[in-house]
Amino acid sequence: MASTQYTSQTDFKTSYDTLHSTFATGRTKSIKWRKWQLKQLWWMIAENEDRIIEALRQEMNRPAFETIGMELRAIKGDVVEFLERVDEWAEGDKPDAGFVMGTLAKAWMRKEPLGVALIIAAWNFPLYTLLSPAIAAIGAGNAVLLKPSELAPVAQELLVDLVPKYLDPSAIRVVTGGPAETGHVLTHKFNHIFYTGGGKVGRIIAEAAAKNLTPIVLELGGQAPVIVTKSANIDIAAKRIAHAKLTNSGQVCLNANHVFADPTVHDQLIERLRYWFDKFLENGDDSLSAIINERHFDRVSGLLKSTAGVVVYGGSTDRSRRHVQPTVVRDVMIDDSLLSEELFAPITPIVVADVDRAIRIIGSMPHPLGLYIFSQDQGEIKHILDNTNSGGVTINDIMLHAGVPNAPFGGVGESGYGSYHGKFGFDAFSHTRTIVTPPNWMETLLSFRYRPFDLKNLKW
Ligand code: NAD
């Protein structure tokens, strides 16, 4: 069992001061330093893959396949992308500023690191939600304070062990703590805060950041809906929904939460969901992650017990292994317990609704991080896109928009603000400084602006 002590206020202050002093020296700004640290981070993952897989197995019975795909490969892929592109991104850009400002006055947009960035991660992907933003922060030339989730204590302990062994301790540090310790950290001024987690804490972070005018990115969650329309390929819809619900036992921020099924395809969808859950679990349910802790297990079991819908698949729970059987519930009403909050569990509530009713219900709920449309009718897809809002959308699959290279990943409204991944992450941790250098010989061109004013000189 993990035994990491939370960081004391004194140790936190030492780390905080060290990071600020290091940033002030300019050390983290050099591209050489950034690349060196990114390579070290790559090695930190590569040389410890077995330990990481084992840690997440212990933490939540996570199968190696999911840890490799959704944490290890994803983190290593981010490092490679930054190594390949950081020179170009750090160079800055030329604005489309026209002949006078752009060409003659050589306007450009310089990319500068913000300073010391605080990254606060969530438990469900305890490495990725910490290290992927860290890659962007380091790539952009910042010093970084990492705060892993205390709700994933085994992963937290591993990070406390590995980070100082691989990464420059003068510029990249880990602190640990729960709400009280994190609250103390937040009383200090940072130059950027990147938070991944629930919206309730997101508001606490935003409030603390506002006191220092600190820019933030909030990567939150929400109740991502799926719309299965009458034109959908129902077998594909059921297969992909079932697969997503089994991924980390549904404990993924942008996972499908509930399904709106058109009345004409509703029964067929349930039949195919049962088929695919059976098929995916034909070798037993050992490959299913556990619910992260007993508090979350009790929350999920409570929601399931209170549903007024009809359980047509699964439905059993086992507290001793924090196991929730993949479950399908039909005839769910919009005021049902299963629609009252983000489920974060392998439960699929199905609401009977045609496209327009689904759109109305989605509009009455907070903006989700993801929206999923199963339809083969382009007009229908456009109608849904035009009348809903969400962080991102995947059509005829679940969650894939988060993996689109060179595209932003982030929420809107209650699912957060700001984004990252690739260049968008680099920009999140950078200040774009506009610079212009009017040469002295432009004096004649600029002379119209000087006093005494003469309106004749103003062309408007
Ligand atoms: P959590 O409990 O691990 O909390 C997240 C972080 O907030 C932790 O580091 C924790 O220490 C800190 N924290 C908790 N209480 C605090 C307080 N009072 N003050 C300051 N800091 C505090 O995670 P969670 O909130 O249960 O995470 C699950 C949520 O995260 C879900 O809503 C999920 O959808 C969302 N999520 C979003 C993404 C994304 O990329 N958008 C990724 C993963 C999870």
Short mmCIF file of C-alpha atoms and ligand atoms in Angstrom, two decimals:
data_model
loop_
_atom_site.label_atom_id
_atom_site.label_comp_id
_atom_site.label_asym_id
_atom_site.label_seq_id
_atom_site.Cartn_x
_atom_site.Cartn_y
_atom_site.Cartn_z
CA MET A 1 0.00 0.00 0.00
CA ALA A 2 1.26 3.46 -0.81
CA SER A 3 2.57 5.47 2.09
CA THR A 4 3.48 8.87 0.68
CA GLN A 5 3.38 11.61 3.29
CA TYR A 6 1.84 14.82 2.10
CA THR A 7 4.32 17.61 1.43
CA SER A 8 4.74 19.90 4.43
CA GLN A 9 4.22 23.63 4.05
CA THR A 10 7.94 24.18 4.62
CA ASP A 11 8.94 21.72 1.90
CA PHE A 12 6.37 23.17 -0.46
CA LYS A 13 7.77 26.69 0.14
CA THR A 14 11.29 25.45 -0.60
CA SER A 15 10.11 23.94 -3.88
CA TYR A 16 8.09 27.03 -4.75
CA ASP A 17 11.02 29.37 -4.12
CA THR A 18 13.41 27.08 -6.01
CA LEU A 19 11.19 27.01 -9.08
CA HIS A 20 10.81 30.79 -9.12
CA SER A 21 14.57 31.33 -8.67
CA THR A 22 15.36 28.86 -11.44
CA PHE A 23 12.90 30.45 -13.82
CA ALA A 24 14.42 33.86 -13.10
CA THR A 25 17.83 32.60 -14.24
CA GLY A 26 16.39 31.86 -17.72
CA ARG A 27 17.56 28.23 -17.54
CA THR A 28 14.21 26.72 -18.56
CA LYS A 29 13.90 29.00 -21.57
CA SER A 30 16.70 27.39 -23.53
CA ILE A 31 15.46 24.98 -26.18
CA LYS A 32 18.34 22.67 -25.29
CA TRP A 33 17.13 22.42 -21.69
CA ARG A 34 13.52 21.84 -22.80
CA LYS A 35 14.50 19.01 -25.14
CA TRP A 36 16.77 17.45 -22.57
CA GLN A 37 13.94 17.38 -20.03
CA LEU A 38 11.46 16.04 -22.57
CA LYS A 39 13.84 13.23 -23.44
CA GLN A 40 14.33 12.49 -19.75
CA LEU A 41 10.56 12.32 -19.33
CA TRP A 42 10.38 9.86 -22.21
CA TRP A 43 12.99 7.68 -20.50
CA MET A 44 11.19 8.00 -17.18
CA ILE A 45 8.18 6.32 -18.78
CA ALA A 46 10.08 3.89 -21.03
CA GLU A 47 12.33 2.53 -18.27
CA ASN A 48 9.51 2.14 -15.78
CA GLU A 49 6.68 0.75 -17.87
CA ASP A 50 6.34 -2.40 -15.82
CA ARG A 51 6.25 -0.47 -12.55
CA ILE A 52 3.61 1.88 -13.93
CA ILE A 53 1.46 -0.97 -15.26
CA GLU A 54 1.74 -2.72 -11.89
CA ALA A 55 0.96 0.48 -9.97
CA LEU A 56 -2.27 1.02 -11.90
CA ARG A 57 -3.18 -2.63 -11.57
CA GLN A 58 -2.83 -2.26 -7.80
CA GLU A 59 -4.60 1.09 -7.80
CA MET A 60 -7.70 0.11 -9.77
CA ASN A 61 -7.15 -3.31 -11.34
CA ARG A 62 -6.48 -1.47 -14.61
CA PRO A 63 -5.56 -3.94 -17.40
CA ALA A 64 -2.08 -3.47 -18.92
CA PHE A 65 -3.62 -2.91 -22.36
CA GLU A 66 -5.44 0.24 -21.20
CA THR A 67 -2.48 1.57 -19.21
CA ILE A 68 -0.19 1.12 -22.20
CA GLY A 69 -2.63 2.65 -24.68
CA MET A 70 -4.09 5.49 -22.64
CA GLU A 71 -1.16 6.50 -20.44
CA LEU A 72 2.23 5.19 -21.60
CA ARG A 73 1.86 5.45 -25.37
CA ALA A 74 -0.07 8.68 -25.11
CA ILE A 75 2.61 10.33 -22.94
CA LYS A 76 5.48 9.07 -25.09
CA GLY A 77 3.65 10.21 -28.21
CA ASP A 78 3.26 13.71 -26.75
CA VAL A 79 7.00 13.86 -25.98
CA VAL A 80 7.91 12.82 -29.52
CA GLU A 81 5.57 15.42 -31.00
CA PHE A 82 7.08 18.17 -28.84
CA LEU A 83 10.64 17.10 -29.65
CA GLU A 84 9.86 17.24 -33.35
CA ARG A 85 7.97 20.53 -33.30
CA VAL A 86 9.25 22.61 -30.39
CA ASP A 87 11.86 24.54 -32.41
CA GLU A 88 9.23 25.65 -34.88
CA TRP A 89 6.63 26.51 -32.23
CA ALA A 90 9.13 28.42 -30.08
CA GLU A 91 10.23 30.49 -33.05
CA GLY A 92 6.95 32.38 -33.00
CA ASP A 93 4.92 33.59 -35.95
CA LYS A 94 4.57 36.48 -38.30
CA PRO A 95 1.14 38.10 -38.16
CA ASP A 96 -0.75 38.80 -41.34
CA ALA A 97 -0.03 42.50 -40.75
CA GLY A 98 0.11 44.03 -44.21
CA PHE A 99 2.97 45.81 -45.94
CA VAL A 100 3.65 48.66 -43.50
CA MET A 101 3.49 46.82 -40.15
CA GLY A 102 4.30 43.35 -41.43
CA THR A 103 6.99 43.92 -44.03
CA LEU A 104 8.43 47.36 -43.29
CA ALA A 105 8.09 47.34 -39.49
CA LYS A 106 8.81 43.58 -39.25
CA ALA A 107 5.96 42.69 -36.90
CA TRP A 108 6.25 39.28 -35.25
CA MET A 109 4.78 37.29 -32.43
CA ARG A 110 7.33 35.99 -30.02
CA LYS A 111 6.48 32.97 -27.84
CA GLU A 112 7.55 33.33 -24.24
CA PRO A 113 7.11 31.00 -21.27
CA LEU A 114 4.78 32.26 -18.56
CA GLY A 115 6.96 31.36 -15.56
CA VAL A 116 6.12 28.79 -12.90
CA ALA A 117 3.18 26.57 -13.84
CA LEU A 118 1.13 24.55 -11.35
CA ILE A 119 -0.40 21.36 -12.73
CA ILE A 120 -3.11 19.67 -10.68
CA ALA A 121 -4.14 16.24 -11.96
CA ALA A 122 -7.08 13.88 -11.60
CA TRP A 123 -7.03 10.28 -10.38
CA ASN A 124 -8.61 8.49 -13.34
CA PHE A 125 -5.54 8.86 -15.58
CA PRO A 126 -3.10 9.80 -12.84
CA LEU A 127 -0.02 9.90 -15.07
CA TYR A 128 -1.45 11.26 -18.29
CA THR A 129 -3.46 14.09 -16.71
CA LEU A 130 -0.28 15.18 -14.88
CA LEU A 131 2.45 14.53 -17.43
CA SER A 132 0.74 15.49 -20.68
CA PRO A 133 0.22 19.09 -19.53
CA ALA A 134 3.72 18.95 -17.99
CA ILE A 135 5.16 18.14 -21.42
CA ALA A 136 3.43 21.22 -22.83
CA ALA A 137 4.62 23.39 -19.92
CA ILE A 138 8.24 22.19 -20.19
CA GLY A 139 8.12 22.41 -23.98
CA ALA A 140 7.03 26.01 -23.68
CA GLY A 141 9.96 26.76 -21.33
CA ASN A 142 8.27 26.97 -17.92
CA ALA A 143 9.30 25.72 -14.50
CA VAL A 144 6.67 23.27 -13.26
CA LEU A 145 5.12 22.22 -9.97
CA LEU A 146 3.29 18.91 -10.29
CA LYS A 147 0.41 18.00 -7.95
CA PRO A 148 -0.78 14.42 -8.57
CA SER A 149 -4.16 13.26 -7.33
CA GLU A 150 -4.09 11.90 -3.80
CA LEU A 151 -6.97 9.60 -4.79
CA ALA A 152 -4.52 7.51 -6.83
CA PRO A 153 -1.96 6.99 -4.02
CA VAL A 154 0.06 4.22 -5.68
CA ALA A 155 0.63 6.29 -8.82
CA GLN A 156 1.32 9.34 -6.64
CA GLU A 157 4.03 7.47 -4.75
CA LEU A 158 5.60 6.29 -8.00
CA LEU A 159 5.69 9.86 -9.34
CA VAL A 160 7.25 11.13 -6.10
CA ASP A 161 9.95 8.50 -6.56
CA LEU A 162 10.57 8.89 -10.32
CA VAL A 163 10.29 12.60 -11.08
CA PRO A 164 13.36 13.72 -9.06
CA LYS A 165 15.41 10.84 -10.48
CA TYR A 166 14.79 11.82 -14.10
CA LEU A 167 13.87 15.50 -14.23
CA ASP A 168 15.79 18.64 -13.28
CA PRO A 169 14.87 19.23 -9.60
CA SER A 170 15.76 22.90 -9.85
CA ALA A 171 12.87 23.41 -12.30
CA ILE A 172 10.42 20.50 -12.01
CA ARG A 173 9.09 19.36 -8.65
CA VAL A 174 6.27 17.25 -7.25
CA VAL A 175 4.19 18.16 -4.20
CA THR A 176 1.54 15.92 -2.70
CA GLY A 177 -1.59 16.67 -0.76
CA GLY A 178 -5.34 16.54 -0.47
CA PRO A 179 -7.77 19.46 -0.50
CA ALA A 180 -6.21 21.22 2.53
CA GLU A 181 -2.63 21.05 1.21
CA THR A 182 -3.70 21.98 -2.32
CA GLY A 183 -5.68 24.86 -0.87
CA HIS A 184 -2.49 26.11 0.80
CA VAL A 185 -0.53 25.77 -2.47
CA LEU A 186 -3.22 27.84 -4.17
CA THR A 187 -2.70 30.76 -1.79
CA HIS A 188 0.60 31.31 -3.64
CA LYS A 189 1.00 33.12 -6.92
CA PHE A 190 1.69 30.99 -9.99
CA ASN A 191 2.06 32.17 -13.57
CA HIS A 192 -0.23 29.46 -14.89
CA ILE A 193 -2.50 26.82 -13.38
CA PHE A 194 -3.63 23.78 -15.34
CA TYR A 195 -6.31 21.79 -13.56
CA THR A 196 -7.92 18.48 -14.50
CA GLY A 197 -10.81 17.25 -12.38
CA GLY A 198 -14.39 17.93 -11.44
CA GLY A 199 -16.21 21.25 -11.83
CA LYS A 200 -16.76 21.83 -8.11
CA VAL A 201 -13.03 21.99 -7.42
CA GLY A 202 -12.53 23.73 -10.78
CA ARG A 203 -14.46 26.68 -9.37
CA ILE A 204 -12.19 26.75 -6.28
CA ILE A 205 -9.12 26.79 -8.53
CA ALA A 206 -10.58 29.55 -10.72
CA GLU A 207 -11.36 31.68 -7.67
CA ALA A 208 -7.86 31.24 -6.22
CA ALA A 209 -6.27 31.99 -9.59
CA ALA A 210 -8.37 35.12 -10.07
CA LYS A 211 -6.85 36.65 -6.91
CA ASN A 212 -3.49 36.74 -8.70
CA LEU A 213 -4.84 37.20 -12.24
CA THR A 214 -3.27 33.84 -13.04
CA PRO A 215 -4.29 32.37 -16.40
CA ILE A 216 -5.77 28.88 -16.12
CA VAL A 217 -6.92 25.95 -18.15
CA LEU A 218 -9.75 23.91 -16.64
CA GLU A 219 -10.09 20.40 -18.06
CA LEU A 220 -13.34 19.27 -16.47
CA GLY A 221 -15.85 16.52 -17.20
CA GLY A 222 -19.57 16.28 -17.64
CA GLN A 223 -22.39 14.06 -18.79
CA ALA A 224 -21.44 13.33 -22.40
CA PRO A 225 -24.55 12.25 -24.32
CA VAL A 226 -24.84 9.81 -27.19
CA ILE A 227 -27.55 10.25 -29.80
CA VAL A 228 -28.46 7.13 -31.74
CA THR A 229 -30.75 8.18 -34.56
CA LYS A 230 -33.04 6.11 -36.75
CA SER A 231 -30.47 6.16 -39.56
CA ALA A 232 -27.61 4.80 -37.42
CA ASN A 233 -25.78 1.55 -37.96
CA ILE A 234 -27.06 0.04 -34.73
CA ASP A 235 -24.57 -2.81 -34.48
CA ILE A 236 -21.62 -0.41 -34.80
CA ALA A 237 -23.23 2.01 -32.32
CA ALA A 238 -23.76 -0.73 -29.72
CA LYS A 239 -20.28 -2.19 -30.20
CA ARG A 240 -18.56 1.18 -29.77
CA ILE A 241 -20.71 2.31 -26.85
CA ALA A 242 -20.08 -1.00 -25.05
CA HIS A 243 -16.34 -0.76 -25.69
CA ALA A 244 -16.24 2.81 -24.32
CA LYS A 245 -18.24 1.89 -21.22
CA LEU A 246 -15.79 -0.91 -20.46
CA THR A 247 -12.75 1.38 -20.87
CA ASN A 248 -11.42 2.00 -17.37
CA SER A 249 -14.93 0.89 -16.30
CA GLY A 250 -16.36 4.10 -17.67
CA GLN A 251 -14.04 6.27 -15.57
CA VAL A 252 -12.98 8.49 -18.45
CA CYS A 253 -13.76 12.21 -18.51
CA LEU A 254 -15.18 12.25 -22.01
CA ASN A 255 -16.83 8.85 -21.91
CA ALA A 256 -20.41 8.38 -23.06
CA ASN A 257 -22.63 9.02 -20.05
CA HIS A 258 -26.15 8.29 -21.29
CA VAL A 259 -27.77 7.38 -24.60
CA PHE A 260 -30.73 8.92 -26.42
CA ALA A 261 -32.13 6.24 -28.71
CA ASP A 262 -34.74 6.90 -31.37
CA PRO A 263 -37.93 4.89 -30.59
CA THR A 264 -37.62 3.00 -33.90
CA VAL A 265 -34.14 1.60 -33.05
CA HIS A 266 -34.34 1.47 -29.25
CA ASP A 267 -35.06 -2.26 -28.85
CA GLN A 268 -32.49 -3.25 -31.45
CA LEU A 269 -29.85 -1.11 -29.72
CA ILE A 270 -30.49 -2.85 -26.42
CA GLU A 271 -30.29 -6.27 -28.05
CA ARG A 272 -26.93 -5.37 -29.68
CA LEU A 273 -25.58 -3.83 -26.48
CA ARG A 274 -26.30 -7.08 -24.64
CA TYR A 275 -24.61 -9.00 -27.44
CA TRP A 276 -21.46 -6.87 -27.39
CA PHE A 277 -21.11 -6.72 -23.61
CA ASP A 278 -21.40 -10.54 -23.56
CA LYS A 279 -18.91 -10.86 -26.38
CA PHE A 280 -16.33 -8.45 -24.87
CA LEU A 281 -16.61 -10.21 -21.51
CA GLU A 282 -16.75 -13.80 -22.73
CA ASN A 283 -13.49 -14.54 -20.87
CA GLY A 284 -14.82 -13.07 -17.62
CA ASP A 285 -14.62 -9.60 -16.15
CA ASP A 286 -11.02 -9.64 -14.86
CA SER A 287 -10.10 -7.07 -17.49
CA LEU A 288 -12.42 -4.49 -15.92
CA SER A 289 -10.95 -1.71 -13.79
CA ALA A 290 -12.31 -1.37 -10.28
CA ILE A 291 -14.14 1.78 -9.23
CA ILE A 292 -11.37 3.96 -7.78
CA ASN A 293 -12.42 3.88 -4.12
CA GLU A 294 -15.24 2.93 -1.76
CA ARG A 295 -16.67 6.44 -1.68
CA HIS A 296 -17.10 6.42 -5.46
CA PHE A 297 -18.31 2.80 -5.37
CA ASP A 298 -21.04 3.78 -2.85
CA ARG A 299 -21.96 6.81 -4.95
CA VAL A 300 -22.36 4.69 -8.11
CA SER A 301 -24.23 1.88 -6.29
CA GLY A 302 -26.56 4.47 -4.77
CA LEU A 303 -27.37 5.94 -8.20
CA LEU A 304 -28.06 2.44 -9.55
CA LYS A 305 -30.26 1.49 -6.60
CA SER A 306 -32.34 4.65 -6.98
CA THR A 307 -33.04 4.35 -10.70
CA ALA A 308 -36.65 4.07 -11.78
CA GLY A 309 -35.49 2.63 -15.12
CA VAL A 310 -35.53 -1.07 -15.99
CA VAL A 311 -32.22 -2.92 -15.68
CA VAL A 312 -31.99 -5.13 -18.76
CA TYR A 313 -28.35 -6.19 -18.47
CA GLY A 314 -26.01 -6.58 -15.49
CA GLY A 315 -26.95 -4.61 -12.42
CA SER A 316 -24.90 -6.34 -9.74
CA THR A 317 -22.17 -4.72 -7.65
CA ASP A 318 -19.49 -6.11 -5.34
CA ARG A 319 -18.09 -3.75 -2.74
CA SER A 320 -15.24 -6.09 -1.73
CA ARG A 321 -13.59 -5.57 -5.15
CA ARG A 322 -15.25 -2.22 -5.93
CA HIS A 323 -16.76 -3.89 -8.97
CA VAL A 324 -19.75 -2.65 -10.91
CA GLN A 325 -21.06 -5.11 -13.49
CA PRO A 326 -21.56 -3.52 -16.92
CA THR A 327 -25.21 -2.52 -16.80
CA VAL A 328 -27.80 -1.35 -19.30
CA VAL A 329 -30.90 0.44 -18.03
CA ARG A 330 -33.86 1.18 -20.30
CA ASP A 331 -36.84 3.54 -19.98
CA VAL A 332 -34.78 6.10 -18.10
CA MET A 333 -36.53 9.44 -17.54
CA ILE A 334 -34.61 12.70 -17.52
CA ASP A 335 -35.16 13.23 -13.79
CA ASP A 336 -33.73 9.77 -13.01
CA SER A 337 -30.85 9.30 -10.56
CA LEU A 338 -28.71 7.95 -13.41
CA LEU A 339 -28.95 11.28 -15.18
CA SER A 340 -28.40 13.40 -12.07
CA GLU A 341 -24.57 13.53 -12.29
CA GLU A 342 -21.59 12.27 -14.29
CA LEU A 343 -21.74 8.48 -13.83
CA PHE A 344 -18.06 7.53 -14.16
CA ALA A 345 -19.09 3.86 -14.19
CA PRO A 346 -19.88 1.09 -16.73
CA ILE A 347 -23.58 1.88 -16.63
CA THR A 348 -25.51 2.75 -19.82
CA PRO A 349 -28.83 4.51 -19.17
CA ILE A 350 -31.01 4.72 -22.27
CA VAL A 351 -33.59 7.43 -22.79
CA VAL A 352 -36.14 7.01 -25.58
CA ALA A 353 -35.89 10.19 -27.66
CA ASP A 354 -35.94 11.20 -31.28
CA VAL A 355 -33.33 13.69 -32.48
CA ASP A 356 -35.27 16.84 -31.61
CA ARG A 357 -36.17 15.67 -28.12
CA ALA A 358 -32.54 14.65 -27.55
CA ILE A 359 -31.41 18.11 -28.67
CA ARG A 360 -33.87 19.79 -26.29
CA ILE A 361 -32.70 17.70 -23.32
CA ILE A 362 -29.02 18.25 -24.14
CA GLY A 363 -29.72 22.01 -24.30
CA SER A 364 -31.24 21.90 -20.82
CA MET A 365 -28.13 20.28 -19.30
CA PRO A 366 -24.61 21.69 -18.73
CA HIS A 367 -22.35 21.70 -21.79
CA PRO A 368 -20.54 18.32 -21.89
CA LEU A 369 -16.92 17.61 -22.81
CA GLY A 370 -17.98 15.24 -25.60
CA LEU A 371 -21.03 14.60 -27.76
CA TYR A 372 -21.51 11.42 -29.76
CA ILE A 373 -23.76 11.07 -32.78
CA PHE A 374 -24.54 7.75 -34.41
CA SER A 375 -26.21 8.57 -37.72
CA GLN A 376 -25.68 7.99 -41.42
CA ASP A 377 -27.69 11.00 -42.50
CA GLN A 378 -25.54 14.09 -43.12
CA GLY A 379 -28.53 16.43 -42.80
CA GLU A 380 -29.39 14.94 -39.42
CA ILE A 381 -25.76 15.22 -38.25
CA LYS A 382 -25.60 18.89 -39.29
CA HIS A 383 -28.91 19.58 -37.54
CA ILE A 384 -27.51 18.10 -34.29
CA LEU A 385 -24.20 19.99 -34.60
CA ASP A 386 -26.03 23.27 -35.31
CA ASN A 387 -28.24 22.92 -32.25
CA THR A 388 -25.98 21.58 -29.51
CA ASN A 389 -22.77 22.55 -27.76
CA SER A 390 -19.90 20.46 -26.37
CA GLY A 391 -16.12 20.48 -26.00
CA GLY A 392 -15.76 18.14 -28.99
CA VAL A 393 -17.75 15.71 -31.08
CA THR A 394 -17.13 12.23 -32.44
CA ILE A 395 -19.50 11.00 -35.11
CA ASN A 396 -20.20 7.27 -35.26
CA ASP A 397 -17.71 6.49 -32.49
CA ILE A 398 -16.93 7.53 -28.90
CA MET A 399 -14.05 9.67 -27.53
CA LEU A 400 -11.94 9.65 -30.70
CA HIS A 401 -11.88 13.44 -31.09
CA ALA A 402 -9.50 13.61 -28.11
CA GLY A 403 -6.89 11.79 -30.19
CA VAL A 404 -6.97 13.99 -33.31
CA PRO A 405 -3.40 15.25 -33.89
CA ASN A 406 -2.92 19.03 -34.05
CA ALA A 407 -6.44 19.70 -32.78
CA PRO A 408 -7.37 21.27 -29.42
CA PHE A 409 -8.79 19.16 -26.62
CA GLY A 410 -10.86 20.98 -24.04
CA GLY A 411 -14.29 21.81 -22.78
CA VAL A 412 -16.80 24.60 -23.10
CA GLY A 413 -19.05 26.06 -20.43
CA GLU A 414 -19.32 23.64 -17.49
CA SER A 415 -16.84 21.19 -19.07
CA GLY A 416 -14.07 23.75 -18.72
CA TYR A 417 -12.15 26.31 -20.72
CA GLY A 418 -8.83 26.53 -22.50
CA SER A 419 -7.39 23.54 -24.30
CA TYR A 420 -4.23 21.56 -24.91
CA HIS A 421 -2.60 18.82 -27.03
CA GLY A 422 0.28 19.63 -29.35
CA LYS A 423 0.61 23.26 -30.36
CA PHE A 424 -2.52 24.15 -28.37
CA GLY A 425 -0.76 22.97 -25.20
CA PHE A 426 2.37 24.87 -26.14
CA ASP A 427 0.29 28.02 -26.61
CA ALA A 428 -1.61 27.48 -23.34
CA PHE A 429 1.69 27.73 -21.43
CA SER A 430 3.09 30.59 -23.53
CA HIS A 431 2.57 34.29 -23.77
CA THR A 432 2.39 35.53 -27.34
CA ARG A 433 4.22 38.84 -27.30
CA THR A 434 3.62 41.07 -30.30
CA ILE A 435 6.73 42.96 -31.34
CA VAL A 436 7.13 45.61 -33.99
CA THR A 437 10.24 47.53 -35.06
CA PRO A 438 9.47 50.58 -37.17
CA PRO A 439 12.79 51.60 -38.74
CA ASN A 440 13.95 55.19 -38.41
CA TRP A 441 13.63 55.71 -42.13
CA MET A 442 9.83 55.24 -41.77
CA GLU A 443 9.70 58.69 -40.18
CA THR A 444 8.21 60.30 -43.26
CA LEU A 445 5.49 57.67 -43.41
CA LEU A 446 4.65 58.18 -39.73
CA SER A 447 4.90 61.95 -39.61
CA PHE A 448 1.12 62.45 -40.03
CA ARG A 449 0.57 61.52 -36.33
CA TYR A 450 2.55 64.35 -34.77
CA ARG A 451 1.24 67.60 -33.32
CA PRO A 452 0.15 70.12 -34.37
CA PHE A 453 -2.67 67.92 -35.70
CA ASP A 454 -3.88 68.37 -39.22
CA LEU A 455 -7.02 66.41 -40.09
CA LYS A 456 -6.08 66.58 -43.76
CA ASN A 457 -3.28 64.11 -43.01
CA LEU A 458 -5.71 61.48 -41.71
CA LYS A 459 -7.05 59.27 -44.46
CA TRP A 460 -10.34 57.86 -43.14
P1 NAD B 1 -9.74 14.39 -7.95
O1 NAD B 1 -10.59 14.12 -6.75
O2 NAD B 1 -8.51 13.60 -8.19
O3 NAD B 1 -9.43 15.93 -7.92
C1 NAD B 1 -8.65 16.54 -8.90
C2 NAD B 1 -7.55 17.31 -8.24
O4 NAD B 1 -8.12 18.36 -7.45
C3 NAD B 1 -6.70 16.48 -7.29
O5 NAD B 1 -5.34 16.72 -7.55
C4 NAD B 1 -7.11 16.95 -5.93
O6 NAD B 1 -6.06 16.92 -4.98
C5 NAD B 1 -7.51 18.38 -6.17
N1 NAD B 1 -8.49 18.85 -5.19
C6 NAD B 1 -9.50 18.14 -4.65
N2 NAD B 1 -10.20 18.93 -3.79
C7 NAD B 1 -9.60 20.15 -3.79
C8 NAD B 1 -9.85 21.38 -3.13
N3 NAD B 1 -10.87 21.53 -2.28
N4 NAD B 1 -9.02 22.41 -3.37
C9 NAD B 1 -8.00 22.29 -4.24
N5 NAD B 1 -7.71 21.14 -4.91
C10 NAD B 1 -8.50 20.09 -4.68
O7 NAD B 1 -10.55 14.22 -9.25
P2 NAD B 1 -12.04 14.36 -9.53
O8 NAD B 1 -12.45 15.77 -9.43
O9 NAD B 1 -12.84 13.29 -8.85
O10 NAD B 1 -11.86 13.91 -11.08
C11 NAD B 1 -12.85 13.41 -11.79
C12 NAD B 1 -13.36 14.50 -12.68
O11 NAD B 1 -12.32 14.93 -13.52
C13 NAD B 1 -14.47 14.03 -13.56
O12 NAD B 1 -15.45 15.03 -13.61
C14 NAD B 1 -13.78 13.89 -14.90
O13 NAD B 1 -14.68 14.02 -15.95
C15 NAD B 1 -12.77 14.98 -14.84
N6 NAD B 1 -11.64 14.71 -15.73
C16 NAD B 1 -11.45 15.53 -16.78
C17 NAD B 1 -10.43 15.28 -17.68
C18 NAD B 1 -10.21 16.16 -18.87
O14 NAD B 1 -9.19 15.97 -19.53
N7 NAD B 1 -11.08 17.08 -19.17
C19 NAD B 1 -9.58 14.19 -17.48
C20 NAD B 1 -9.78 13.39 -16.38
C21 NAD B 1 -10.82 13.66 -15.49
#
